Amino acid sequence: MNRTTPSSYPVAGYPDRVTVYEVGPRDGLQNEAALVPTEVKAELVARLLAAGLPVVEATSFVHPRWVPQLADAEDLLRTLDGMDLHHADRRDLPVLVPNERGLDRALELGCRHVAIFGSATETFAQRNLNRGLEDQFTMFEPVVARARQQGLDVRAYVSMCFGDPWEGAVPVEQVVRVGTRLLDLGAGQLSLGDTIGVGTAGHVRALVRAFTEAGVPLDRLALHFHDTYGQALANAEAALGEGVTTFDASAGGLGGCPYAHSATGNLATEDLVWMLHGLGIETGVDLDALVATSTWLAGRLGRPSPSAVVRALG
Ligand code: HMG
Ligand code: MG
């Protein structure tokens, strides 16, 4: 038996194929206290692409004082220009842009996929964007309009969809209101973030249903889980059961948000891929190559990966 391949038992009604949206180089690294050399980040991106990840979010064009780890965004993209990216085009790697200044920086580097990131709550909008809940839309509106005019693809994140460390419970209706407004601005895809990992499976199902009832097609939704309470994989399966086909994950389970201290690592890409392959769902990802990448990165970061699958196979 190949120990890196789970037995495949498909479940009726689940999707045949899922898009794994890799956020490790951005969400995974943004919270690392010690600066990771640009060459290591570039090698990470290239190895993730070589492992078959269809989407690899590369970095953020945010204020360098707010996220010092990603202050090398331009350098990273230029470094990638000189590398073999395994048939991927560097311009197609998504990057985060909070405002028009961020968009200008992304356009200068020829980026074709950008992501804005909103908050479902007032407090986190203030803490993460230095804007109120309402003002975030004023900041995003020209970003999305200009990006679309230039033919760019825009993703919108919503943070604190399942709970907020300052405000507590976040009603489903509030998340739907924020999310549909971001889609109405012109974003193509909405990624629903459990920034602090407090969501549970029934809550996930209720939120996905509330969006579909509000008229948002399932193929415009992605789910973005952090694993603070060990629920990320169960939550991903609940969303699969609702028909969601795009999941964000971070290689090796790295991650967190520097502006939400109760946020820990993202759902590990390896754990997600193991589950999906066990369900007979295609991802295009080579799990061995991915585990080897996370094991290599753990060595560079000086601590073991929190992913159970990396620990089992690495
Ligand atoms: P601000 O201080 O309000 O910015 O920050 P401002 O518009 O007042 O401008 C102040 C100065 O910053 C100006 O320079 C601007 O040019 C400059 P000055 O004229 O004084 O010399 N500036 C910039 N420089 C470079 N790049 C830029 C930029 N923007 C302004 N883009 C801002 C507002 C949004 C910029 C700031 O709050 C920020 O950078 N926030 C980013 C926070 C962040 O990156 N958080 C992590 C990502 S979100 C996340 O992890 C959650 C997610 O994973 C989903 C989930 O898990 O829920 C996506
Ligand atoms: Mg996140």
mmCIF file of C-alpha atoms and ligand atoms in Angstrom:
data_model
loop_
_atom_site.group_PDB
_atom_site.id
_atom_site.type_symbol
_atom_site.label_atom_id
_atom_site.label_comp_id
_atom_site.label_asym_id
_atom_site.label_seq_id
_atom_site.Cartn_x
_atom_site.Cartn_y
_atom_site.Cartn_z
ATOM 1 C CA MET A 1 0.000 0.000 0.000
ATOM 2 C CA ASN A 2 1.214 3.479 -0.798
ATOM 3 C CA ARG A 3 1.004 5.077 2.644
ATOM 4 C CA THR A 4 0.574 8.545 1.153
ATOM 5 C CA THR A 5 -2.714 7.638 -0.523
ATOM 6 C CA PRO A 6 -5.901 7.345 1.514
ATOM 7 C CA SER A 7 -8.450 4.770 0.373
ATOM 8 C CA SER A 8 -11.001 6.501 -1.788
ATOM 9 C CA TYR A 9 -14.657 6.350 -0.734
ATOM 10 C CA PRO A 10 -16.744 8.934 -2.599
ATOM 11 C CA VAL A 11 -19.878 10.319 -0.972
ATOM 12 C CA ALA A 12 -22.950 10.784 -3.162
ATOM 13 C CA GLY A 13 -23.751 14.436 -3.744
ATOM 14 C CA TYR A 14 -20.258 15.763 -3.027
ATOM 15 C CA PRO A 15 -18.441 17.612 -5.827
ATOM 16 C CA ASP A 16 -16.099 15.598 -8.120
ATOM 17 C CA ARG A 17 -13.452 18.286 -8.156
ATOM 18 C CA VAL A 18 -12.371 21.033 -5.746
ATOM 19 C CA THR A 19 -10.127 24.054 -6.236
ATOM 20 C CA VAL A 20 -7.580 24.350 -3.450
ATOM 21 C CA TYR A 21 -6.656 28.014 -3.138
ATOM 22 C CA GLU A 22 -3.230 28.090 -1.515
ATOM 23 C CA VAL A 23 -2.656 31.071 0.775
ATOM 24 C CA GLY A 24 0.539 29.900 2.522
ATOM 25 C CA PRO A 25 2.974 32.459 1.072
ATOM 26 C CA ARG A 26 0.584 35.261 2.123
ATOM 27 C CA ASP A 27 -1.625 34.232 5.076
ATOM 28 C CA GLY A 28 0.850 31.584 6.194
ATOM 29 C CA LEU A 29 3.881 33.838 6.321
ATOM 30 C CA GLN A 30 2.358 37.242 7.179
ATOM 31 C CA ASN A 31 2.362 36.441 10.890
ATOM 32 C CA GLU A 32 5.931 35.084 11.097
ATOM 33 C CA ALA A 33 7.886 37.266 13.507
ATOM 34 C CA ALA A 34 11.331 36.680 11.954
ATOM 35 C CA LEU A 35 11.714 38.012 8.428
ATOM 36 C CA VAL A 36 11.732 35.164 5.908
ATOM 37 C CA PRO A 37 14.227 35.833 3.092
ATOM 38 C CA THR A 38 12.638 36.728 -0.240
ATOM 39 C CA GLU A 39 14.436 33.798 -1.928
ATOM 40 C CA VAL A 40 12.803 31.354 0.497
ATOM 41 C CA LYS A 41 9.367 32.840 -0.238
ATOM 42 C CA ALA A 42 10.031 32.585 -3.972
ATOM 43 C CA GLU A 43 11.124 28.977 -3.663
ATOM 44 C CA LEU A 44 7.986 28.265 -1.622
ATOM 45 C CA VAL A 45 5.743 29.699 -4.357
ATOM 46 C CA ALA A 46 7.573 27.750 -7.074
ATOM 47 C CA ARG A 47 7.415 24.487 -5.123
ATOM 48 C CA LEU A 48 3.694 24.915 -4.427
ATOM 49 C CA LEU A 49 3.053 25.448 -8.133
ATOM 50 C CA ALA A 50 5.202 22.400 -8.926
ATOM 51 C CA ALA A 51 3.097 20.380 -6.452
ATOM 52 C CA GLY A 52 0.050 21.136 -8.609
ATOM 53 C CA LEU A 53 -1.681 23.815 -6.555
ATOM 54 C CA PRO A 54 -3.892 25.587 -9.125
ATOM 55 C CA VAL A 55 -3.899 28.950 -7.296
ATOM 56 C CA VAL A 56 -1.082 30.310 -5.126
ATOM 57 C CA GLU A 57 -1.672 33.673 -3.456
ATOM 58 C CA ALA A 58 1.777 35.237 -3.426
ATOM 59 C CA THR A 59 1.846 38.312 -1.175
ATOM 60 C CA SER A 60 0.101 41.544 -0.137
ATOM 61 C CA PHE A 61 0.498 45.123 -1.301
ATOM 62 C CA VAL A 62 -0.370 46.497 2.129
ATOM 63 C CA HIS A 63 1.429 49.152 4.117
ATOM 64 C CA PRO A 64 4.893 47.761 4.981
ATOM 65 C CA ARG A 65 4.594 49.125 8.517
ATOM 66 C CA TRP A 66 1.377 47.176 9.028
ATOM 67 C CA VAL A 67 2.792 43.859 7.777
ATOM 68 C CA PRO A 68 6.609 44.085 7.748
ATOM 69 C CA GLN A 69 6.953 40.437 6.701
ATOM 70 C CA LEU A 70 5.426 41.246 3.295
ATOM 71 C CA ALA A 71 7.313 44.509 2.722
ATOM 72 C CA ASP A 72 9.266 42.700 -0.014
ATOM 73 C CA ALA A 73 6.177 42.195 -2.226
ATOM 74 C CA GLU A 74 7.745 43.857 -5.296
ATOM 75 C CA ASP A 75 11.069 42.055 -4.806
ATOM 76 C CA LEU A 76 9.303 38.725 -4.456
ATOM 77 C CA LEU A 77 7.360 39.126 -7.702
ATOM 78 C CA ARG A 78 10.492 40.268 -9.560
ATOM 79 C CA THR A 79 12.404 37.297 -8.165
ATOM 80 C CA LEU A 80 9.647 34.983 -9.401
ATOM 81 C CA ASP A 81 9.947 36.512 -12.874
ATOM 82 C CA GLY A 82 13.372 34.909 -13.163
ATOM 83 C CA MET A 83 12.253 31.445 -12.051
ATOM 84 C CA ASP A 84 10.674 28.340 -13.572
ATOM 85 C CA LEU A 85 7.072 28.435 -12.362
ATOM 86 C CA HIS A 86 6.028 25.124 -13.888
ATOM 87 C CA HIS A 87 3.745 26.493 -16.611
ATOM 88 C CA ALA A 88 2.151 29.068 -14.321
ATOM 89 C CA ASP A 89 2.290 32.729 -15.295
ATOM 90 C CA ARG A 90 3.574 34.909 -12.456
ATOM 91 C CA ARG A 91 0.998 37.585 -13.341
ATOM 92 C CA ASP A 92 -1.781 35.146 -12.455
ATOM 93 C CA LEU A 93 -0.685 34.731 -8.832
ATOM 94 C CA PRO A 94 -3.259 36.609 -6.710
ATOM 95 C CA VAL A 95 -2.113 39.416 -4.414
ATOM 96 C CA LEU A 96 -3.942 41.320 -1.658
ATOM 97 C CA VAL A 97 -4.680 45.015 -2.220
ATOM 98 C CA PRO A 98 -6.565 46.979 0.452
ATOM 99 C CA ASN A 99 -6.747 50.315 -1.325
ATOM 100 C CA GLU A 100 -5.857 52.235 -4.497
ATOM 101 C CA ARG A 101 -2.210 52.566 -3.469
ATOM 102 C CA GLY A 102 -2.048 48.785 -3.192
ATOM 103 C CA LEU A 103 -3.743 48.412 -6.574
ATOM 104 C CA ASP A 104 -1.246 50.817 -8.197
ATOM 105 C CA ARG A 105 1.611 48.708 -6.867
ATOM 106 C CA ALA A 106 -0.007 45.516 -8.169
ATOM 107 C CA LEU A 107 -0.692 47.044 -11.604
ATOM 108 C CA GLU A 108 2.902 48.178 -11.892
ATOM 109 C CA LEU A 109 3.964 44.542 -11.533
ATOM 110 C CA GLY A 110 1.400 43.368 -14.101
ATOM 111 C CA CYS A 111 -0.754 41.417 -11.625
ATOM 112 C CA ARG A 112 -4.010 40.118 -13.102
ATOM 113 C CA HIS A 113 -5.675 38.785 -9.945
ATOM 114 C CA VAL A 114 -6.168 40.932 -6.861
ATOM 115 C CA ALA A 115 -8.051 40.437 -3.609
ATOM 116 C CA ILE A 116 -9.629 43.017 -1.360
ATOM 117 C CA PHE A 117 -10.271 42.043 2.250
ATOM 118 C CA GLY A 118 -13.252 43.355 4.187
ATOM 119 C CA SER A 119 -14.521 42.753 7.685
ATOM 120 C CA ALA A 120 -17.935 41.586 8.862
ATOM 121 C CA THR A 121 -17.457 43.555 12.085
ATOM 122 C CA GLU A 122 -16.833 47.180 13.010
ATOM 123 C CA THR A 123 -13.967 46.460 15.434
ATOM 124 C CA PHE A 124 -11.942 44.324 13.050
ATOM 125 C CA ALA A 125 -12.459 46.803 10.208
ATOM 126 C CA GLN A 126 -10.902 49.425 12.486
ATOM 127 C CA ARG A 127 -8.068 47.193 13.610
ATOM 128 C CA ASN A 128 -7.170 45.651 10.270
ATOM 129 C CA LEU A 129 -7.946 48.477 7.850
ATOM 130 C CA ASN A 130 -7.976 51.599 10.008
ATOM 131 C CA ARG A 131 -11.495 52.209 8.671
ATOM 132 C CA GLY A 132 -15.033 51.784 10.006
ATOM 133 C CA LEU A 133 -17.288 49.046 8.656
ATOM 134 C CA GLU A 134 -19.056 51.483 6.338
ATOM 135 C CA ASP A 135 -15.876 53.268 5.280
ATOM 136 C CA GLN A 136 -14.289 50.026 4.090
ATOM 137 C CA PHE A 137 -16.719 50.013 1.146
ATOM 138 C CA THR A 138 -15.681 53.571 0.246
ATOM 139 C CA MET A 139 -12.062 52.394 0.223
ATOM 140 C CA PHE A 140 -12.790 49.269 -1.853
ATOM 141 C CA GLU A 141 -15.185 50.784 -4.395
ATOM 142 C CA PRO A 142 -12.576 52.526 -6.600
ATOM 143 C CA VAL A 143 -10.171 49.589 -6.188
ATOM 144 C CA VAL A 144 -12.677 47.129 -7.644
ATOM 145 C CA ALA A 145 -13.902 49.565 -10.310
ATOM 146 C CA ARG A 146 -10.395 50.327 -11.590
ATOM 147 C CA ALA A 147 -9.284 46.703 -11.352
ATOM 148 C CA ARG A 148 -12.280 45.591 -13.420
ATOM 149 C CA GLN A 149 -11.730 48.357 -15.993
ATOM 150 C CA GLN A 150 -8.193 47.032 -16.439
ATOM 151 C CA GLY A 151 -9.527 43.515 -16.926
ATOM 152 C CA LEU A 152 -8.335 42.169 -13.576
ATOM 153 C CA ASP A 153 -10.054 39.441 -11.664
ATOM 154 C CA VAL A 154 -11.105 40.473 -8.132
ATOM 155 C CA ARG A 155 -11.657 38.262 -5.117
ATOM 156 C CA ALA A 156 -13.159 39.659 -1.897
ATOM 157 C CA TYR A 157 -12.466 38.236 1.524
ATOM 158 C CA VAL A 158 -14.758 38.757 4.495
ATOM 159 C CA SER A 159 -13.149 38.276 7.895
ATOM 160 C CA MET A 160 -14.772 37.385 11.232
ATOM 161 C CA CYS A 161 -17.644 35.521 9.568
ATOM 162 C CA PHE A 162 -18.167 33.138 12.502
ATOM 163 C CA GLY A 163 -17.224 35.231 15.522
ATOM 164 C CA ASP A 164 -15.065 38.165 16.510
ATOM 165 C CA PRO A 165 -12.692 38.326 19.501
ATOM 166 C CA TRP A 166 -13.918 41.803 20.460
ATOM 167 C CA GLU A 167 -17.591 41.660 19.475
ATOM 168 C CA GLY A 168 -18.377 37.988 20.137
ATOM 169 C CA ALA A 169 -21.064 36.329 18.035
ATOM 170 C CA VAL A 170 -21.489 37.649 14.503
ATOM 171 C CA PRO A 171 -25.000 37.170 13.083
ATOM 172 C CA VAL A 172 -25.250 35.331 9.761
ATOM 173 C CA GLU A 173 -27.342 38.204 8.320
ATOM 174 C CA GLN A 174 -24.547 40.684 9.066
ATOM 175 C CA VAL A 175 -22.043 38.529 7.144
ATOM 176 C CA VAL A 176 -24.449 38.176 4.216
ATOM 177 C CA ARG A 177 -24.974 41.957 4.136
ATOM 178 C CA VAL A 178 -21.221 42.665 4.012
ATOM 179 C CA GLY A 179 -20.471 39.825 1.576
ATOM 180 C CA THR A 180 -23.203 40.693 -0.930
ATOM 181 C CA ARG A 181 -22.126 44.346 -0.884
ATOM 182 C CA LEU A 182 -18.576 43.306 -1.780
ATOM 183 C CA LEU A 183 -19.928 41.168 -4.635
ATOM 184 C CA ASP A 184 -22.133 44.067 -5.766
ATOM 185 C CA LEU A 185 -19.011 46.250 -6.028
ATOM 186 C CA GLY A 186 -17.869 43.824 -8.742
ATOM 187 C CA ALA A 187 -15.869 41.114 -6.995
ATOM 188 C CA GLY A 188 -16.082 37.771 -8.769
ATOM 189 C CA GLN A 189 -15.526 35.511 -5.790
ATOM 190 C CA LEU A 190 -16.221 35.833 -2.086
ATOM 191 C CA SER A 191 -14.043 34.043 0.452
ATOM 192 C CA LEU A 192 -15.733 33.660 3.837
ATOM 193 C CA GLY A 193 -13.100 33.758 6.559
ATOM 194 C CA ASP A 194 -13.234 32.139 9.975
ATOM 195 C CA THR A 195 -10.350 34.357 11.028
ATOM 196 C CA ILE A 196 -10.169 33.053 14.616
ATOM 197 C CA GLY A 197 -11.353 29.504 13.963
ATOM 198 C CA VAL A 198 -14.456 29.552 16.174
ATOM 199 C CA GLY A 199 -16.902 28.237 13.556
ATOM 200 C CA THR A 200 -18.527 24.824 13.831
ATOM 201 C CA ALA A 201 -20.095 22.614 11.172
ATOM 202 C CA GLY A 202 -23.759 23.594 11.588
ATOM 203 C CA HIS A 203 -22.833 27.278 11.553
ATOM 204 C CA VAL A 204 -20.912 26.745 8.302
ATOM 205 C CA ARG A 205 -23.917 25.091 6.684
ATOM 206 C CA ALA A 206 -26.219 27.890 7.877
ATOM 207 C CA LEU A 207 -23.918 30.586 6.499
ATOM 208 C CA VAL A 208 -23.520 28.919 3.090
ATOM 209 C CA ARG A 209 -27.296 28.435 2.840
ATOM 210 C CA ALA A 210 -27.928 32.052 3.814
ATOM 211 C CA PHE A 211 -25.722 33.158 0.910
ATOM 212 C CA THR A 212 -27.415 30.854 -1.589
ATOM 213 C CA GLU A 213 -30.812 32.049 -0.339
ATOM 214 C CA ALA A 214 -29.588 35.621 -0.925
ATOM 215 C CA GLY A 215 -28.976 34.617 -4.566
ATOM 216 C CA VAL A 216 -25.214 34.054 -4.474
ATOM 217 C CA PRO A 217 -24.301 31.006 -6.615
ATOM 218 C CA LEU A 218 -22.146 28.376 -4.905
ATOM 219 C CA ASP A 219 -19.400 28.723 -7.500
ATOM 220 C CA ARG A 220 -18.810 32.306 -6.335
ATOM 221 C CA LEU A 221 -18.154 31.229 -2.743
ATOM 222 C CA ALA A 222 -14.944 30.024 -1.131
ATOM 223 C CA LEU A 223 -14.432 29.040 2.507
ATOM 224 C CA HIS A 224 -11.362 30.097 4.451
ATOM 225 C CA PHE A 225 -10.835 28.281 7.730
ATOM 226 C CA HIS A 226 -8.344 28.786 10.528
ATOM 227 C CA ASP A 227 -7.832 25.809 12.820
ATOM 228 C CA THR A 228 -7.669 27.471 16.257
ATOM 229 C CA TYR A 229 -10.231 25.113 17.798
ATOM 230 C CA GLY A 230 -9.432 22.087 15.619
ATOM 231 C CA GLN A 231 -12.630 22.481 13.612
ATOM 232 C CA ALA A 232 -11.254 23.485 10.225
ATOM 233 C CA LEU A 233 -11.433 20.096 8.541
ATOM 234 C CA ALA A 234 -14.901 19.277 9.925
ATOM 235 C CA ASN A 235 -16.020 22.699 8.739
ATOM 236 C CA ALA A 236 -14.593 22.084 5.279
ATOM 237 C CA GLU A 237 -16.519 18.811 5.051
ATOM 238 C CA ALA A 238 -19.716 20.591 6.096
ATOM 239 C CA ALA A 239 -19.194 23.161 3.334
ATOM 240 C CA LEU A 240 -18.495 20.354 0.823
ATOM 241 C CA GLY A 241 -21.817 18.852 1.782
ATOM 242 C CA GLU A 242 -23.452 22.169 0.862
ATOM 243 C CA GLY A 243 -21.732 22.042 -2.558
ATOM 244 C CA VAL A 244 -18.876 24.508 -2.031
ATOM 245 C CA THR A 245 -16.021 23.780 -4.460
ATOM 246 C CA THR A 246 -13.280 26.275 -3.493
ATOM 247 C CA PHE A 247 -11.328 26.040 -0.239
ATOM 248 C CA ASP A 248 -8.481 28.193 1.000
ATOM 249 C CA ALA A 249 -5.660 26.460 2.833
ATOM 250 C CA SER A 250 -2.081 27.074 3.853
ATOM 251 C CA ALA A 251 0.743 24.598 3.262
ATOM 252 C CA GLY A 252 1.860 23.021 6.515
ATOM 253 C CA GLY A 253 -0.932 24.797 8.450
ATOM 254 C CA LEU A 254 1.030 28.006 8.863
ATOM 255 C CA GLY A 255 -0.762 31.249 9.385
ATOM 256 C CA GLY A 256 -2.636 33.773 11.400
ATOM 257 C CA CYS A 257 -3.540 37.394 11.224
ATOM 258 C CA PRO A 258 -1.269 39.929 12.928
ATOM 259 C CA TYR A 259 -4.347 42.041 13.745
ATOM 260 C CA ALA A 260 -6.336 39.226 15.403
ATOM 261 C CA HIS A 261 -4.147 37.675 18.063
ATOM 262 C CA SER A 262 -6.540 34.819 18.687
ATOM 263 C CA ALA A 263 -6.026 33.678 15.089
ATOM 264 C CA THR A 264 -3.739 30.677 14.684
ATOM 265 C CA GLY A 265 -2.796 28.608 11.683
ATOM 266 C CA ASN A 266 -4.935 28.137 8.622
ATOM 267 C CA LEU A 267 -6.415 24.820 7.664
ATOM 268 C CA ALA A 268 -3.343 22.868 6.487
ATOM 269 C CA THR A 269 -3.393 22.209 2.743
ATOM 270 C CA GLU A 270 -2.091 18.668 3.322
ATOM 271 C CA ASP A 271 -4.919 17.841 5.752
ATOM 272 C CA LEU A 272 -7.507 19.207 3.303
ATOM 273 C CA VAL A 273 -6.020 17.348 0.329
ATOM 274 C CA TRP A 274 -5.839 14.075 2.286
ATOM 275 C CA MET A 275 -9.537 14.355 3.142
ATOM 276 C CA LEU A 276 -10.537 15.348 -0.404
ATOM 277 C CA HIS A 277 -8.592 12.496 -2.001
ATOM 278 C CA GLY A 278 -10.127 10.113 0.528
ATOM 279 C CA LEU A 279 -13.539 11.300 -0.645
ATOM 280 C CA GLY A 280 -12.490 10.604 -4.247
ATOM 281 C CA ILE A 281 -12.464 14.336 -5.041
ATOM 282 C CA GLU A 282 -9.895 15.509 -7.580
ATOM 283 C CA THR A 283 -7.580 18.387 -6.691
ATOM 284 C CA GLY A 284 -4.636 17.984 -9.076
ATOM 285 C CA VAL A 285 -2.329 18.243 -6.055
ATOM 286 C CA ASP A 286 0.637 15.905 -5.588
ATOM 287 C CA LEU A 287 0.493 15.266 -1.840
ATOM 288 C CA ASP A 288 4.067 13.889 -1.632
ATOM 289 C CA ALA A 289 5.501 17.002 -3.260
ATOM 290 C CA LEU A 290 3.398 19.198 -0.989
ATOM 291 C CA VAL A 291 4.495 17.410 2.199
ATOM 292 C CA ALA A 292 8.125 17.649 1.071
ATOM 293 C CA THR A 293 7.623 21.406 0.580
ATOM 294 C CA SER A 294 6.138 21.933 4.046
ATOM 295 C CA THR A 295 8.861 19.796 5.641
ATOM 296 C CA TRP A 296 11.485 21.911 3.867
ATOM 297 C CA LEU A 297 9.752 25.146 4.972
ATOM 298 C CA ALA A 298 9.473 23.939 8.588
ATOM 299 C CA GLY A 299 13.249 23.462 8.490
ATOM 300 C CA ARG A 300 13.710 27.008 7.237
ATOM 301 C CA LEU A 301 11.360 28.417 9.904
ATOM 302 C CA GLY A 302 12.970 26.333 12.642
ATOM 303 C CA ARG A 303 9.878 24.595 13.990
ATOM 304 C CA PRO A 304 7.756 21.594 13.010
ATOM 305 C CA SER A 305 4.596 21.956 10.951
ATOM 306 C CA PRO A 306 1.356 21.795 12.965
ATOM 307 C CA SER A 307 -0.270 19.736 10.176
ATOM 308 C CA ALA A 308 -1.157 16.171 11.209
ATOM 309 C CA VAL A 309 -0.626 14.913 7.643
ATOM 310 C CA VAL A 310 2.795 16.562 7.371
ATOM 311 C CA ARG A 311 3.764 14.976 10.695
ATOM 312 C CA ALA A 312 2.495 11.557 9.569
ATOM 313 C CA LEU A 313 4.164 11.602 6.164
ATOM 314 C CA GLY A 314 7.047 14.026 6.467
HETATM 315 P P1 HMG B 1 -3.751 53.923 6.780
HETATM 316 O O1 HMG B 1 -2.662 54.244 7.719
HETATM 317 O O2 HMG B 1 -5.156 54.313 7.155
HETATM 318 O O3 HMG B 1 -3.414 54.435 5.317
HETATM 319 O O4 HMG B 1 -3.711 52.340 6.566
HETATM 320 P P2 HMG B 1 -3.671 55.845 4.643
HETATM 321 O O5 HMG B 1 -4.571 55.616 3.494
HETATM 322 O O6 HMG B 1 -4.089 56.841 5.697
HETATM 323 O O7 HMG B 1 -2.215 56.235 4.125
HETATM 324 C C1 HMG B 1 -1.139 56.514 5.050
HETATM 325 C C2 HMG B 1 0.197 56.343 4.347
HETATM 326 O O8 HMG B 1 0.366 54.958 4.011
HETATM 327 C C3 HMG B 1 0.348 57.116 3.035
HETATM 328 O O9 HMG B 1 1.729 57.482 2.917
HETATM 329 C C4 HMG B 1 0.060 56.102 1.981
HETATM 330 O O10 HMG B 1 0.654 56.339 0.724
HETATM 331 C C5 HMG B 1 0.616 54.852 2.607
HETATM 332 P P3 HMG B 1 2.214 58.973 3.188
HETATM 333 O O11 HMG B 1 1.435 59.799 2.223
HETATM 334 O O12 HMG B 1 1.839 59.231 4.623
HETATM 335 O O13 HMG B 1 3.682 58.869 2.937
HETATM 336 N N1 HMG B 1 -0.083 53.662 2.114
HETATM 337 C C6 HMG B 1 0.507 52.595 1.533
HETATM 338 N N2 HMG B 1 1.776 52.284 1.270
HETATM 339 C C7 HMG B 1 2.006 51.111 0.641
HETATM 340 N N3 HMG B 1 1.027 50.250 0.275
HETATM 341 C C8 HMG B 1 -0.242 50.520 0.540
HETATM 342 C C9 HMG B 1 -0.543 51.731 1.206
HETATM 343 N N4 HMG B 1 -1.709 52.279 1.605
HETATM 344 C C10 HMG B 1 -1.406 53.457 2.150
HETATM 345 N N5 HMG B 1 -1.224 49.657 0.163
HETATM 346 C C11 HMG B 1 -4.159 50.378 5.246
HETATM 347 C C12 HMG B 1 -4.693 51.691 5.784
HETATM 348 C C13 HMG B 1 -5.324 49.612 4.658
HETATM 349 C C14 HMG B 1 -3.107 50.657 4.200
HETATM 350 C C15 HMG B 1 -3.521 49.588 6.435
HETATM 351 O O14 HMG B 1 -4.498 49.457 7.416
HETATM 352 C C16 HMG B 1 -3.016 48.233 6.034
HETATM 353 O O15 HMG B 1 -2.038 48.107 5.306
HETATM 354 N N6 HMG B 1 -3.688 47.137 6.522
HETATM 355 C C17 HMG B 1 -3.313 45.792 6.143
HETATM 356 C C18 HMG B 1 -3.576 44.836 7.250
HETATM 357 C C19 HMG B 1 -3.300 43.434 6.784
HETATM 358 O O16 HMG B 1 -2.600 43.201 5.801
HETATM 359 N N7 HMG B 1 -3.873 42.408 7.502
HETATM 360 C C20 HMG B 1 -3.701 41.035 7.141
HETATM 361 C C21 HMG B 1 -4.445 40.635 5.906
HETATM 362 S S1 HMG B 1 -6.179 40.314 6.193
HETATM 363 C C22 HMG B 1 -6.238 38.670 6.776
HETATM 364 O O17 HMG B 1 -5.227 38.095 7.058
HETATM 365 C C23 HMG B 1 -7.571 37.962 6.828
HETATM 366 C C24 HMG B 1 -7.771 36.951 5.684
HETATM 367 O O18 HMG B 1 -6.753 35.963 5.692
HETATM 368 C C25 HMG B 1 -9.140 36.286 5.791
HETATM 369 C C26 HMG B 1 -9.443 35.760 7.200
HETATM 370 O O19 HMG B 1 -8.694 34.911 7.711
HETATM 371 O O20 HMG B 1 -10.444 36.217 7.759
HETATM 372 C C27 HMG B 1 -7.708 37.653 4.308
HETATM 373 MG MG MG B 2 -6.782 34.196 6.989
#
